[in-house]
């Protein structure tokens, strides 16, 4: 185990930024801290990096208590959202800075520093720009310089605070893949903070989902996406349809809809059901008996509000007795159904998950 | 399962709009009901041209809470204001008490806010402000301690000093300050001589203008004008520079590279200012005296030679040097507050501006307070 965080608390005035957080970070993995703003993810990263002191709790790096150590002694490399390059230094000097300021006895020779920096710049594909100043670089290039600067001191752990947050969508995607390749080559233990769920799921080995200073779930991306541990995780990761339900006698009914599904073993009371847009099916209206709200197959009547058909899949917005429902399906299948805006059709909820409100209890729904 | 829904069936009879409330009129349904009520059509006038009436039937109402009762009340009041009489019928016995209570509450006079107690509030405000100031003072003093230890570390181990940064800041705070400082000091000397000459001429004691100028400029005015200009020029620049670095997370970046912002940013600035300030003060003193001499020559015909000879009489060694004793102290205060406020910047660019203003005000305030303190101190020890 590389880093162990246990029982860390941090308050800013009356705001609780971290509330008894426990986490283990494994050697060589790329870990994402994912959450909305104010969830404490950046605070946790800054505590890992030694830029912030927790009020309570303990932190060990490679089995050694780290809270008393300075950032330098922890040997962490830190990459900031806004690059934080030194504006009056060239790219080369920025990268070399961490080595230049070492005490004389630890400092490599001038030639060794030059060689090291050149190699790092080659790795981040910026070798020809070594003599430029940060203001002459694009955002993506600056962020790569920042990464090279963080790597120059040969850190044991690399911490990245929303590294792609200030970049445009295309550059962000490229840089994301590039970082993944770099990590696969170097295998340096890395932690990055993001509020972009797509980025976290695509890039990370494991994802930590945070909310209001607590960790909601830790797991590999597919596990977090397919098997969310709490309503928050379901809501936060990807598009989702949310229905308020009431559980009565082992059956959950969606408020205001004639739809129900089994809720075996759950106590009666209010609950929330989640269905991903691609787990909801559309059927043709002919399947309904006349004037019936629910067809024999358990589909409900709904009216198509909008169809957004861009790319291979189409997003359909439906009005189902006042509830807004989003469905995603292949363009071809939609064309086969022959449904257009304003038409009526049937909606059948497929796979989803039911959470009992106020209690930690959940059950899967599968009525395909 | 029953769905909680508030319903309002609208039917129209001749000259009367019949609204039948049904379902539950509660907090959960209030938003939808408000819309429904707003959308209800106004009753048509009857055959005689009288405004239409509204009949509100509450017989089908299943659940009602205070919000629902208030909605009914608001609807009735609004309709009355539009001259549509409202008749409420079929109220269920279990709802009577609630509707009664809510409607009475709606009619009640609003409770006036508790009369303020200005004396208590004033005392409380003073106390809060004092505590805040005390806390700020404690923090500033602890920062002073940190600056002192950092300075001491550098003095003990001069290799740690960043010479390039020191020279850079000496250039910016010292050399580049000369033109503006010279002009202002000259004008101060001119003004002092002019005012002094006006008064002393009436007594026939024109020559004492020289004493007045010599003592006031060398002991107080020269150092004060220098400190104020340096605070406005360099103290604010320190805050802005360090504050911008803070906003850009450059300070954090330095710390992750194992560097102490105190040693890297604060020490060169404070030290540069402490070295440069006595020189600036001397320069300001000389230029101000020159200004005074020029004015004395023009107004009173006192030649430069006469001016210098006369100045030797009242001015002793200490008069000429107290300002140089004060200068490094003021420099420390200005540089320290400038850096301190810069490091306190958090988050936004707006904060940089606020902190910069605060740093200038604070340092000028402290300089003037310290100057008063020095005056008392020097007069007690007779220098």
PDB file of N, CA and C in Angstrom, chain B residues 162-244:
ATOM      1  N   UNK B 162      18.945  35.169  -1.939  1.00  0.00           N
ATOM      2  CA  UNK B 162      18.853  35.197  -3.399  1.00  0.00           C
ATOM      3  C   UNK B 162      19.247  36.591  -3.872  1.00  0.00           C
ATOM      4  N   UNK B 163      20.476  36.710  -4.307  1.00  0.00           N
ATOM      5  CA  UNK B 163      21.058  38.009  -4.596  1.00  0.00           C
ATOM      6  C   UNK B 163      20.359  38.692  -5.769  1.00  0.00           C
ATOM      7  N   UNK B 164      20.043  37.907  -6.807  1.00  0.00           N
ATOM      8  CA  UNK B 164      19.404  38.502  -7.987  1.00  0.00           C
ATOM      9  C   UNK B 164      18.092  39.168  -7.594  1.00  0.00           C
ATOM     10  N   UNK B 165      17.297  38.440  -6.820  1.00  0.00           N
ATOM     11  CA  UNK B 165      16.010  38.988  -6.406  1.00  0.00           C
ATOM     12  C   UNK B 165      16.220  40.229  -5.560  1.00  0.00           C
ATOM     13  N   UNK B 166      17.229  40.190  -4.671  1.00  0.00           N
ATOM     14  CA  UNK B 166      17.485  41.338  -3.790  1.00  0.00           C
ATOM     15  C   UNK B 166      17.811  42.574  -4.620  1.00  0.00           C
ATOM     16  N   UNK B 167      18.722  42.417  -5.575  1.00  0.00           N
ATOM     17  CA  UNK B 167      19.123  43.556  -6.401  1.00  0.00           C
ATOM     18  C   UNK B 167      17.946  44.051  -7.235  1.00  0.00           C
ATOM     19  N   UNK B 168      17.179  43.114  -7.762  1.00  0.00           N
ATOM     20  CA  UNK B 168      16.011  43.482  -8.561  1.00  0.00           C
ATOM     21  C   UNK B 168      15.072  44.357  -7.736  1.00  0.00           C
ATOM     22  N   UNK B 169      14.799  43.917  -6.507  1.00  0.00           N
ATOM     23  CA  UNK B 169      13.851  44.681  -5.688  1.00  0.00           C
ATOM     24  C   UNK B 169      14.445  45.995  -5.215  1.00  0.00           C
ATOM     25  N   UNK B 170      15.779  46.033  -4.997  1.00  0.00           N
ATOM     26  CA  UNK B 170      16.404  47.311  -4.629  1.00  0.00           C
ATOM     27  C   UNK B 170      16.265  48.294  -5.780  1.00  0.00           C
ATOM     28  N   UNK B 171      16.432  47.807  -6.986  1.00  0.00           N
ATOM     29  CA  UNK B 171      16.262  48.652  -8.163  1.00  0.00           C
ATOM     30  C   UNK B 171      14.838  49.190  -8.218  1.00  0.00           C
ATOM     31  N   UNK B 172      13.878  48.278  -8.071  1.00  0.00           N
ATOM     32  CA  UNK B 172      12.489  48.697  -8.242  1.00  0.00           C
ATOM     33  C   UNK B 172      11.985  49.585  -7.120  1.00  0.00           C
ATOM     34  N   UNK B 173      12.374  49.255  -5.865  1.00  0.00           N
ATOM     35  CA  UNK B 173      11.841  50.059  -4.769  1.00  0.00           C
ATOM     36  C   UNK B 173      12.702  51.304  -4.538  1.00  0.00           C
ATOM     37  N   UNK B 174      13.958  51.255  -4.920  1.00  0.00           N
ATOM     38  CA  UNK B 174      14.848  52.379  -4.622  1.00  0.00           C
ATOM     39  C   UNK B 174      15.050  53.292  -5.802  1.00  0.00           C
ATOM     40  N   UNK B 175      15.821  52.802  -6.773  1.00  0.00           N
ATOM     41  CA  UNK B 175      16.239  53.638  -7.881  1.00  0.00           C
ATOM     42  C   UNK B 175      15.051  54.236  -8.622  1.00  0.00           C
ATOM     43  N   UNK B 176      14.057  53.387  -8.895  1.00  0.00           N
ATOM     44  CA  UNK B 176      12.936  53.872  -9.707  1.00  0.00           C
ATOM     45  C   UNK B 176      12.003  54.770  -8.927  1.00  0.00           C
ATOM     46  N   UNK B 177      12.238  54.865  -7.623  1.00  0.00           N
ATOM     47  CA  UNK B 177      11.396  55.720  -6.793  1.00  0.00           C
ATOM     48  C   UNK B 177      11.925  57.151  -6.785  1.00  0.00           C
ATOM     49  N   UNK B 178      13.186  57.342  -7.217  1.00  0.00           N
ATOM     50  CA  UNK B 178      13.835  58.644  -7.042  1.00  0.00           C
ATOM     51  C   UNK B 178      13.091  59.815  -7.699  1.00  0.00           C
ATOM     52  N   UNK B 179      12.678  59.722  -8.964  1.00  0.00           N
ATOM     53  CA  UNK B 179      12.065  60.905  -9.582  1.00  0.00           C
ATOM     54  C   UNK B 179      10.836  61.394  -8.821  1.00  0.00           C
ATOM     55  N   UNK B 180       9.899  60.488  -8.553  1.00  0.00           N
ATOM     56  CA  UNK B 180       8.663  60.919  -7.901  1.00  0.00           C
ATOM     57  C   UNK B 180       8.951  61.426  -6.490  1.00  0.00           C
ATOM     58  N   UNK B 181       9.832  60.711  -5.782  1.00  0.00           N
ATOM     59  CA  UNK B 181      10.157  61.114  -4.412  1.00  0.00           C
ATOM     60  C   UNK B 181      10.836  62.479  -4.414  1.00  0.00           C
ATOM     61  N   UNK B 182      11.740  62.700  -5.370  1.00  0.00           N
ATOM     62  CA  UNK B 182      12.443  63.980  -5.461  1.00  0.00           C
ATOM     63  C   UNK B 182      11.479  65.120  -5.697  1.00  0.00           C
ATOM     64  N   UNK B 183      10.593  64.943  -6.654  1.00  0.00           N
ATOM     65  CA  UNK B 183       9.652  66.011  -6.992  1.00  0.00           C
ATOM     66  C   UNK B 183       8.785  66.351  -5.787  1.00  0.00           C
ATOM     67  N   UNK B 184       8.239  65.326  -5.147  1.00  0.00           N
ATOM     68  CA  UNK B 184       7.333  65.592  -4.029  1.00  0.00           C
ATOM     69  C   UNK B 184       8.079  66.236  -2.860  1.00  0.00           C
ATOM     70  N   UNK B 185       9.282  65.756  -2.572  1.00  0.00           N
ATOM     71  CA  UNK B 185      10.034  66.324  -1.457  1.00  0.00           C
ATOM     72  C   UNK B 185      10.363  67.789  -1.731  1.00  0.00           C
ATOM     73  N   UNK B 186      10.766  68.066  -2.952  1.00  0.00           N
ATOM     74  CA  UNK B 186      11.080  69.442  -3.330  1.00  0.00           C
ATOM     75  C   UNK B 186       9.871  70.335  -3.067  1.00  0.00           C
ATOM     76  N   UNK B 187       8.703  69.883  -3.514  1.00  0.00           N
ATOM     77  CA  UNK B 187       7.504  70.699  -3.351  1.00  0.00           C
ATOM     78  C   UNK B 187       7.151  70.877  -1.883  1.00  0.00           C
ATOM     79  N   UNK B 188       7.348  69.828  -1.086  1.00  0.00           N
ATOM     80  CA  UNK B 188       7.076  69.957   0.354  1.00  0.00           C
ATOM     81  C   UNK B 188       7.995  71.017   0.962  1.00  0.00           C
ATOM     82  N   UNK B 189       9.282  70.977   0.569  1.00  0.00           N
ATOM     83  CA  UNK B 189      10.213  71.978   1.066  1.00  0.00           C
ATOM     84  C   UNK B 189       9.762  73.375   0.688  1.00  0.00           C
ATOM     85  N   UNK B 190       9.330  73.543  -0.555  1.00  0.00           N
ATOM     86  CA  UNK B 190       8.865  74.845  -1.039  1.00  0.00           C
ATOM     87  C   UNK B 190       7.672  75.318  -0.213  1.00  0.00           C
ATOM     88  N   UNK B 191       6.730  74.452  -0.008  1.00  0.00           N
ATOM     89  CA  UNK B 191       5.502  74.827   0.704  1.00  0.00           C
ATOM     90  C   UNK B 191       5.822  75.206   2.143  1.00  0.00           C
ATOM     91  N   UNK B 192       6.657  74.392   2.795  1.00  0.00           N
ATOM     92  CA  UNK B 192       7.005  74.684   4.189  1.00  0.00           C
ATOM     93  C   UNK B 192       7.690  76.046   4.298  1.00  0.00           C
ATOM     94  N   UNK B 193       8.629  76.304   3.388  1.00  0.00           N
ATOM     95  CA  UNK B 193       9.350  77.577   3.426  1.00  0.00           C
ATOM     96  C   UNK B 193       8.389  78.728   3.210  1.00  0.00           C
ATOM     97  N   UNK B 194       7.490  78.558   2.285  1.00  0.00           N
ATOM     98  CA  UNK B 194       6.546  79.614   1.960  1.00  0.00           C
ATOM     99  C   UNK B 194       5.660  79.942   3.161  1.00  0.00           C
ATOM    100  N   UNK B 195       5.070  78.897   3.760  1.00  0.00           N
ATOM    101  CA  UNK B 195       4.201  79.118   4.918  1.00  0.00           C
ATOM    102  C   UNK B 195       4.989  79.711   6.089  1.00  0.00           C
ATOM    103  N   UNK B 196       6.182  79.184   6.328  1.00  0.00           N
ATOM    104  CA  UNK B 196       7.003  79.689   7.432  1.00  0.00           C
ATOM    105  C   UNK B 196       7.378  81.144   7.222  1.00  0.00           C
ATOM    106  N   UNK B 197       7.759  81.481   5.983  1.00  0.00           N
ATOM    107  CA  UNK B 197       8.185  82.838   5.674  1.00  0.00           C
ATOM    108  C   UNK B 197       7.055  83.818   5.931  1.00  0.00           C
ATOM    109  N   UNK B 198       5.853  83.467   5.492  1.00  0.00           N
ATOM    110  CA  UNK B 198       4.699  84.332   5.687  1.00  0.00           C
ATOM    111  C   UNK B 198       4.541  84.715   7.151  1.00  0.00           C
ATOM    112  N   UNK B 199       4.618  83.715   8.052  1.00  0.00           N
ATOM    113  CA  UNK B 199       4.385  83.965   9.470  1.00  0.00           C
ATOM    114  C   UNK B 199       5.570  84.696  10.105  1.00  0.00           C
ATOM    115  N   UNK B 200       6.790  84.226   9.789  1.00  0.00           N
ATOM    116  CA  UNK B 200       7.957  84.755  10.488  1.00  0.00           C
ATOM    117  C   UNK B 200       8.290  86.180  10.055  1.00  0.00           C
ATOM    118  N   UNK B 201       7.906  86.531   8.803  1.00  0.00           N
ATOM    119  CA  UNK B 201       8.187  87.867   8.318  1.00  0.00           C
ATOM    120  C   UNK B 201       7.483  88.918   9.181  1.00  0.00           C
ATOM    121  N   UNK B 202       6.275  88.586   9.680  1.00  0.00           N
ATOM    122  CA  UNK B 202       5.516  89.531  10.498  1.00  0.00           C
ATOM    123  C   UNK B 202       6.265  89.854  11.788  1.00  0.00           C
ATOM    124  N   UNK B 203       7.050  88.891  12.245  1.00  0.00           N
ATOM    125  CA  UNK B 203       7.806  89.109  13.480  1.00  0.00           C
ATOM    126  C   UNK B 203       9.204  89.633  13.197  1.00  0.00           C
ATOM    127  N   UNK B 204       9.530  89.745  11.914  1.00  0.00           N
ATOM    128  CA  UNK B 204      10.879  90.177  11.561  1.00  0.00           C
ATOM    129  C   UNK B 204      11.918  89.126  11.824  1.00  0.00           C
ATOM    130  N   UNK B 205      11.475  87.846  11.865  1.00  0.00           N
ATOM    131  CA  UNK B 205      12.411  86.764  12.194  1.00  0.00           C
ATOM    132  C   UNK B 205      12.579  85.842  11.013  1.00  0.00           C
ATOM    133  N   UNK B 206      12.743  86.434   9.803  1.00  0.00           N
ATOM    134  CA  UNK B 206      12.772  85.634   8.583  1.00  0.00           C
ATOM    135  C   UNK B 206      13.832  84.543   8.621  1.00  0.00           C
ATOM    136  N   UNK B 207      14.968  84.833   9.217  1.00  0.00           N
ATOM    137  CA  UNK B 207      16.079  83.896   9.179  1.00  0.00           C
ATOM    138  C   UNK B 207      15.745  82.580   9.864  1.00  0.00           C
ATOM    139  N   UNK B 208      14.757  82.605  10.786  1.00  0.00           N
ATOM    140  CA  UNK B 208      14.410  81.368  11.502  1.00  0.00           C
ATOM    141  C   UNK B 208      13.652  80.367  10.642  1.00  0.00           C
ATOM    142  N   UNK B 209      13.274  80.797   9.417  1.00  0.00           N
ATOM    143  CA  UNK B 209      12.720  79.836   8.459  1.00  0.00           C
ATOM    144  C   UNK B 209      13.678  78.658   8.301  1.00  0.00           C
ATOM    145  N   UNK B 210      14.973  78.970   8.323  1.00  0.00           N
ATOM    146  CA  UNK B 210      15.985  77.934   8.148  1.00  0.00           C
ATOM    147  C   UNK B 210      15.908  76.918   9.296  1.00  0.00           C
ATOM    148  N   UNK B 211      15.784  77.409  10.528  1.00  0.00           N
ATOM    149  CA  UNK B 211      15.655  76.505  11.668  1.00  0.00           C
ATOM    150  C   UNK B 211      14.413  75.628  11.522  1.00  0.00           C
ATOM    151  N   UNK B 212      13.309  76.301  11.169  1.00  0.00           N
ATOM    152  CA  UNK B 212      12.036  75.581  11.008  1.00  0.00           C
ATOM    153  C   UNK B 212      12.173  74.461   9.995  1.00  0.00           C
ATOM    154  N   UNK B 213      12.721  74.840   8.817  1.00  0.00           N
ATOM    155  CA  UNK B 213      12.871  73.838   7.750  1.00  0.00           C
ATOM    156  C   UNK B 213      13.800  72.721   8.186  1.00  0.00           C
ATOM    157  N   UNK B 214      14.944  73.077   8.706  1.00  0.00           N
ATOM    158  CA  UNK B 214      15.957  72.093   9.077  1.00  0.00           C
ATOM    159  C   UNK B 214      15.393  71.070  10.041  1.00  0.00           C
ATOM    160  N   UNK B 215      14.822  71.554  11.145  1.00  0.00           N
ATOM    161  CA  UNK B 215      14.347  70.628  12.165  1.00  0.00           C
ATOM    162  C   UNK B 215      13.179  69.777  11.681  1.00  0.00           C
ATOM    163  N   UNK B 216      12.166  70.431  11.086  1.00  0.00           N
ATOM    164  CA  UNK B 216      10.961  69.663  10.732  1.00  0.00           C
ATOM    165  C   UNK B 216      11.262  68.661   9.630  1.00  0.00           C
ATOM    166  N   UNK B 217      12.047  69.071   8.630  1.00  0.00           N
ATOM    167  CA  UNK B 217      12.307  68.136   7.522  1.00  0.00           C
ATOM    168  C   UNK B 217      13.195  66.996   7.977  1.00  0.00           C
ATOM    169  N   UNK B 218      14.289  67.315   8.633  1.00  0.00           N
ATOM    170  CA  UNK B 218      15.238  66.260   8.985  1.00  0.00           C
ATOM    171  C   UNK B 218      14.651  65.280  10.004  1.00  0.00           C
ATOM    172  N   UNK B 219      13.876  65.785  10.953  1.00  0.00           N
ATOM    173  CA  UNK B 219      13.381  64.899  12.011  1.00  0.00           C
ATOM    174  C   UNK B 219      12.107  64.149  11.595  1.00  0.00           C
ATOM    175  N   UNK B 220      11.149  64.858  10.932  1.00  0.00           N
ATOM    176  CA  UNK B 220       9.840  64.235  10.714  1.00  0.00           C
ATOM    177  C   UNK B 220       9.397  64.145   9.252  1.00  0.00           C
ATOM    178  N   UNK B 221       9.410  65.301   8.587  1.00  0.00           N
ATOM    179  CA  UNK B 221       8.714  65.354   7.295  1.00  0.00           C
ATOM    180  C   UNK B 221       9.374  64.454   6.255  1.00  0.00           C
ATOM    181  N   UNK B 222      10.693  64.501   6.169  1.00  0.00           N
ATOM    182  CA  UNK B 222      11.396  63.746   5.128  1.00  0.00           C
ATOM    183  C   UNK B 222      11.090  62.261   5.219  1.00  0.00           C
ATOM    184  N   UNK B 223      11.235  61.702   6.400  1.00  0.00           N
ATOM    185  CA  UNK B 223      11.013  60.257   6.562  1.00  0.00           C
ATOM    186  C   UNK B 223       9.537  59.907   6.335  1.00  0.00           C
ATOM    187  N   UNK B 224       8.628  60.785   6.779  1.00  0.00           N
ATOM    188  CA  UNK B 224       7.198  60.473   6.615  1.00  0.00           C
ATOM    189  C   UNK B 224       6.811  60.456   5.148  1.00  0.00           C
ATOM    190  N   UNK B 225       7.280  61.479   4.407  1.00  0.00           N
ATOM    191  CA  UNK B 225       6.900  61.531   2.992  1.00  0.00           C
ATOM    192  C   UNK B 225       7.493  60.321   2.257  1.00  0.00           C
ATOM    193  N   UNK B 226       8.714  59.950   2.634  1.00  0.00           N
ATOM    194  CA  UNK B 226       9.325  58.771   2.002  1.00  0.00           C
ATOM    195  C   UNK B 226       8.515  57.509   2.314  1.00  0.00           C
ATOM    196  N   UNK B 227       8.170  57.365   3.592  1.00  0.00           N
ATOM    197  CA  UNK B 227       7.445  56.156   3.987  1.00  0.00           C
ATOM    198  C   UNK B 227       6.105  56.078   3.275  1.00  0.00           C
ATOM    199  N   UNK B 228       5.422  57.214   3.161  1.00  0.00           N
ATOM    200  CA  UNK B 228       4.096  57.189   2.529  1.00  0.00           C
ATOM    201  C   UNK B 228       4.221  56.834   1.053  1.00  0.00           C
ATOM    202  N   UNK B 229       5.226  57.422   0.384  1.00  0.00           N
ATOM    203  CA  UNK B 229       5.377  57.115  -1.042  1.00  0.00           C
ATOM    204  C   UNK B 229       5.805  55.666  -1.241  1.00  0.00           C
ATOM    205  N   UNK B 230       6.701  55.190  -0.394  1.00  0.00           N
ATOM    206  CA  UNK B 230       7.146  53.797  -0.539  1.00  0.00           C
ATOM    207  C   UNK B 230       5.999  52.833  -0.259  1.00  0.00           C
ATOM    208  N   UNK B 231       5.178  53.165   0.746  1.00  0.00           N
ATOM    209  CA  UNK B 231       4.034  52.299   1.040  1.00  0.00           C
ATOM    210  C   UNK B 231       3.087  52.255  -0.151  1.00  0.00           C
ATOM    211  N   UNK B 232       2.860  53.427  -0.754  1.00  0.00           N
ATOM    212  CA  UNK B 232       1.942  53.474  -1.881  1.00  0.00           C
ATOM    213  C   UNK B 232       2.523  52.823  -3.125  1.00  0.00           C
ATOM    214  N   UNK B 233       3.830  52.944  -3.304  1.00  0.00           N
ATOM    215  CA  UNK B 233       4.444  52.422  -4.527  1.00  0.00           C
ATOM    216  C   UNK B 233       4.861  50.960  -4.376  1.00  0.00           C
ATOM    217  N   UNK B 234       5.638  50.683  -3.313  1.00  0.00           N
ATOM    218  CA  UNK B 234       6.254  49.360  -3.221  1.00  0.00           C
ATOM    219  C   UNK B 234       5.443  48.393  -2.359  1.00  0.00           C
ATOM    220  N   UNK B 235       4.888  48.908  -1.238  1.00  0.00           N
ATOM    221  CA  UNK B 235       4.082  48.019  -0.387  1.00  0.00           C
ATOM    222  C   UNK B 235       2.927  47.445  -1.172  1.00  0.00           C
ATOM    223  N   UNK B 236       2.256  48.315  -1.944  1.00  0.00           N
ATOM    224  CA  UNK B 236       1.122  47.835  -2.734  1.00  0.00           C
ATOM    225  C   UNK B 236       1.610  46.868  -3.807  1.00  0.00           C
ATOM    226  N   UNK B 237       2.783  47.156  -4.387  1.00  0.00           N
ATOM    227  CA  UNK B 237       3.301  46.262  -5.433  1.00  0.00           C
ATOM    228  C   UNK B 237       3.607  44.883  -4.854  1.00  0.00           C
ATOM    229  N   UNK B 238       4.163  44.845  -3.633  1.00  0.00           N
ATOM    230  CA  UNK B 238       4.443  43.548  -2.998  1.00  0.00           C
ATOM    231  C   UNK B 238       3.155  42.746  -2.856  1.00  0.00           C
ATOM    232  N   UNK B 239       2.115  43.419  -2.330  1.00  0.00           N
ATOM    233  CA  UNK B 239       0.839  42.721  -2.140  1.00  0.00           C
ATOM    234  C   UNK B 239       0.311  42.196  -3.473  1.00  0.00           C
ATOM    235  N   UNK B 240       0.358  43.057  -4.486  1.00  0.00           N
ATOM    236  CA  UNK B 240      -0.196  42.659  -5.775  1.00  0.00           C
ATOM    237  C   UNK B 240       0.602  41.507  -6.386  1.00  0.00           C
ATOM    238  N   UNK B 241       1.935  41.597  -6.314  1.00  0.00           N
ATOM    239  CA  UNK B 241       2.768  40.533  -6.901  1.00  0.00           C
ATOM    240  C   UNK B 241       2.527  39.195  -6.204  1.00  0.00           C
ATOM    241  N   UNK B 242       2.659  39.224  -4.891  1.00  0.00           N
ATOM    242  CA  UNK B 242       2.514  37.970  -4.155  1.00  0.00           C
ATOM    243  C   UNK B 242       1.081  37.465  -4.241  1.00  0.00           C
ATOM    244  N   UNK B 243       0.107  38.421  -4.192  1.00  0.00           N
ATOM    245  CA  UNK B 243      -1.299  38.026  -4.297  1.00  0.00           C
ATOM    246  C   UNK B 243      -1.594  37.350  -5.615  1.00  0.00           C
ATOM    247  N   UNK B 244      -1.051  37.883  -6.708  1.00  0.00           N
ATOM    248  CA  UNK B 244      -1.284  37.276  -8.022  1.00  0.00           C
ATOM    249  C   UNK B 244      -0.663  35.888  -8.076  1.00  0.00           C
TER     250      UNK B 244
END
